[in-house]
């Protein structure tokens, strides 16, 4: 482990540990370092390189969504992976011996424009380690966005990660150039931060989030009032990322924090990123990642909170504070509340239909439209995009009323669990199952 002091001179590669000096070398290091940020999912483009600069193989092309729902490819890089902070879960922390690199502002601008002209990307996702100070780093990132917009007339998508502790003025300026800003909450509780990232303070992070919300509200208000000077301010809103499984904090607390962020700071998205072990890690960190299915369940629960009217506290219980890895959180909730079912598909309110396993928001819409004209029968359900097998025990239709008896059956829960399989001698530890078999499972 080599300790570095990330002063500016070291960050330019004059001293310190292994550094990359040529542009493609820097790109390899700084695109790879950016992959740990889940705020836009890195997907690795497969364009052929044919030599020279511009290959997207392994160079962090990710996808994101614009405010109008278009999917865009972004160049996802760090300005630098030098950092004066020592967050224990991060490969770029000051005490890490990872190879370092730093782009100049003009290099990031050049790369973005080159990739853009070659049609590889439609925008930029830029994050950074902290060099010298929060404001110094934020100014550099702001400079990238300003140069792209003003000098290069770049109209593509820009997502900037704000630097913890950067001044309000810099964040405000960044918001006038970027489509999206994000401030990473990093860990679900203040105690987790204190333990693993003591230089980061929850109030400071939330102050930056609040600053973005207040400014965005002001701009939206001015635009609605027809003020011509209003301009744009982060039209795609703000997002954040939370690392899951670096501490033993429960899903209940994680969802509680997410709810708070959505409600208080009008967060557009909270991204969950399963902790991945890093070399020479602190002994307080777990030696392996949590099962990926946990991340998946959190996304499902998050979806239920945002679009299905669930309260975060409903999705777990005090006794069982983690989401069930074997079944989706909506089904798990329904099985815990069998007294609320079956519901009559021809009479139930929209809010209750949204809680029926197997029925998504589109299915609910179709039910509401159809029942205006005729009574819904069992055979109609499949045509409405409803997962019949899942919804059946929880519904009454015009031609079927199973009554509460089927819901009382002790076998109901078993019926929804994935089948048990025989373990083989050389199977990995089953508790380490990454759950990929169920990762494609989606709500309803
Ligand atoms: S501030 Fe960011 S880059 Fe620096 S150590 Fe912490 S998580 Fe890593």
PDB file of N, CA and C in Angstrom, residues 3 11 122 133 153 185 195 197 199 230 242 276 278 282 331 335 360 363 371 391 409 436:
ATOM      1  N   UNK A   3       1.052   5.250   0.344  1.00  0.00           N
ATOM      2  CA  UNK A   3       0.286   6.445   0.691  1.00  0.00           C
ATOM      3  C   UNK A   3       0.700   7.579  -0.230  1.00  0.00           C
ATOM      4  N   UNK A  11      -0.736  14.918  -8.814  1.00  0.00           N
ATOM      5  CA  UNK A  11      -1.823  14.559  -9.717  1.00  0.00           C
ATOM      6  C   UNK A  11      -1.433  14.739 -11.166  1.00  0.00           C
ATOM      7  N   UNK A 122     -23.576   9.982 -26.886  1.00  0.00           N
ATOM      8  CA  UNK A 122     -24.438  11.158 -27.017  1.00  0.00           C
ATOM      9  C   UNK A 122     -24.274  12.094 -25.830  1.00  0.00           C
ATOM     10  N   UNK A 133      -8.898  20.332  -3.064  1.00  0.00           N
ATOM     11  CA  UNK A 133     -10.053  20.653  -2.212  1.00  0.00           C
ATOM     12  C   UNK A 133     -11.318  20.391  -3.020  1.00  0.00           C
ATOM     13  N   UNK A 153     -20.048  24.372 -28.328  1.00  0.00           N
ATOM     14  CA  UNK A 153     -21.501  24.349 -28.628  1.00  0.00           C
ATOM     15  C   UNK A 153     -22.069  22.934 -28.515  1.00  0.00           C
ATOM     16  N   UNK A 185     -24.979   9.674  -1.736  1.00  0.00           N
ATOM     17  CA  UNK A 185     -25.192   9.547  -0.290  1.00  0.00           C
ATOM     18  C   UNK A 185     -24.220   8.501   0.270  1.00  0.00           C
ATOM     19  N   UNK A 195     -18.162   5.396  10.213  1.00  0.00           N
ATOM     20  CA  UNK A 195     -17.301   4.230  10.349  1.00  0.00           C
ATOM     21  C   UNK A 195     -16.369   4.069   9.147  1.00  0.00           C
ATOM     22  N   UNK A 197     -16.341   6.235   6.089  1.00  0.00           N
ATOM     23  CA  UNK A 197     -15.967   7.410   5.286  1.00  0.00           C
ATOM     24  C   UNK A 197     -16.094   8.657   6.154  1.00  0.00           C
ATOM     25  N   UNK A 199     -14.645  11.347   6.496  1.00  0.00           N
ATOM     26  CA  UNK A 199     -14.495  12.711   5.961  1.00  0.00           C
ATOM     27  C   UNK A 199     -15.781  13.207   5.313  1.00  0.00           C
ATOM     28  N   UNK A 230     -35.134  32.662 -17.304  1.00  0.00           N
ATOM     29  CA  UNK A 230     -35.100  31.476 -16.424  1.00  0.00           C
ATOM     30  C   UNK A 230     -34.060  30.440 -16.859  1.00  0.00           C
ATOM     31  N   UNK A 242     -26.247   4.615  -3.463  1.00  0.00           N
ATOM     32  CA  UNK A 242     -26.026   4.077  -2.133  1.00  0.00           C
ATOM     33  C   UNK A 242     -25.363   2.706  -2.247  1.00  0.00           C
ATOM     34  N   UNK A 276     -18.499  -4.144  -3.742  1.00  0.00           N
ATOM     35  CA  UNK A 276     -17.592  -5.176  -4.271  1.00  0.00           C
ATOM     36  C   UNK A 276     -16.241  -5.065  -3.562  1.00  0.00           C
ATOM     37  N   UNK A 278     -12.457  -4.843  -2.487  1.00  0.00           N
ATOM     38  CA  UNK A 278     -11.343  -4.189  -3.182  1.00  0.00           C
ATOM     39  C   UNK A 278     -10.031  -4.679  -2.567  1.00  0.00           C
ATOM     40  N   UNK A 282      -9.872  -2.652   4.265  1.00  0.00           N
ATOM     41  CA  UNK A 282      -9.932  -2.565   5.718  1.00  0.00           C
ATOM     42  C   UNK A 282     -10.654  -3.801   6.269  1.00  0.00           C
ATOM     43  N   UNK A 331     -45.167  -9.498  -3.583  1.00  0.00           N
ATOM     44  CA  UNK A 331     -45.741 -10.801  -3.254  1.00  0.00           C
ATOM     45  C   UNK A 331     -45.534 -11.100  -1.763  1.00  0.00           C
ATOM     46  N   UNK A 335     -48.536 -11.810   0.941  1.00  0.00           N
ATOM     47  CA  UNK A 335     -48.616 -13.032   1.751  1.00  0.00           C
ATOM     48  C   UNK A 335     -48.637 -12.717   3.253  1.00  0.00           C
ATOM     49  N   UNK A 360     -49.423  -5.160 -12.809  1.00  0.00           N
ATOM     50  CA  UNK A 360     -48.597  -3.959 -12.880  1.00  0.00           C
ATOM     51  C   UNK A 360     -49.467  -2.740 -13.123  1.00  0.00           C
ATOM     52  N   UNK A 363     -51.481  -3.002 -16.232  1.00  0.00           N
ATOM     53  CA  UNK A 363     -52.586  -3.948 -16.045  1.00  0.00           C
ATOM     54  C   UNK A 363     -53.745  -3.284 -15.315  1.00  0.00           C
ATOM     55  N   UNK A 371     -63.481  -2.586 -17.254  1.00  0.00           N
ATOM     56  CA  UNK A 371     -64.660  -2.822 -16.415  1.00  0.00           C
ATOM     57  C   UNK A 371     -65.722  -1.730 -16.543  1.00  0.00           C
ATOM     58  N   UNK A 391     -51.468 -13.778  -9.848  1.00  0.00           N
ATOM     59  CA  UNK A 391     -52.584 -12.954  -9.361  1.00  0.00           C
ATOM     60  C   UNK A 391     -53.779 -13.787  -8.894  1.00  0.00           C
ATOM     61  N   UNK A 409     -54.419 -21.366   2.717  1.00  0.00           N
ATOM     62  CA  UNK A 409     -53.675 -22.611   2.536  1.00  0.00           C
ATOM     63  C   UNK A 409     -52.199 -22.427   2.909  1.00  0.00           C
ATOM     64  N   UNK A 436     -28.581 -14.666  -9.903  1.00  0.00           N
ATOM     65  CA  UNK A 436     -28.763 -14.203 -11.273  1.00  0.00           C
ATOM     66  C   UNK A 436     -29.972 -14.854 -11.928  1.00  0.00           C
TER      67      UNK A 436
END
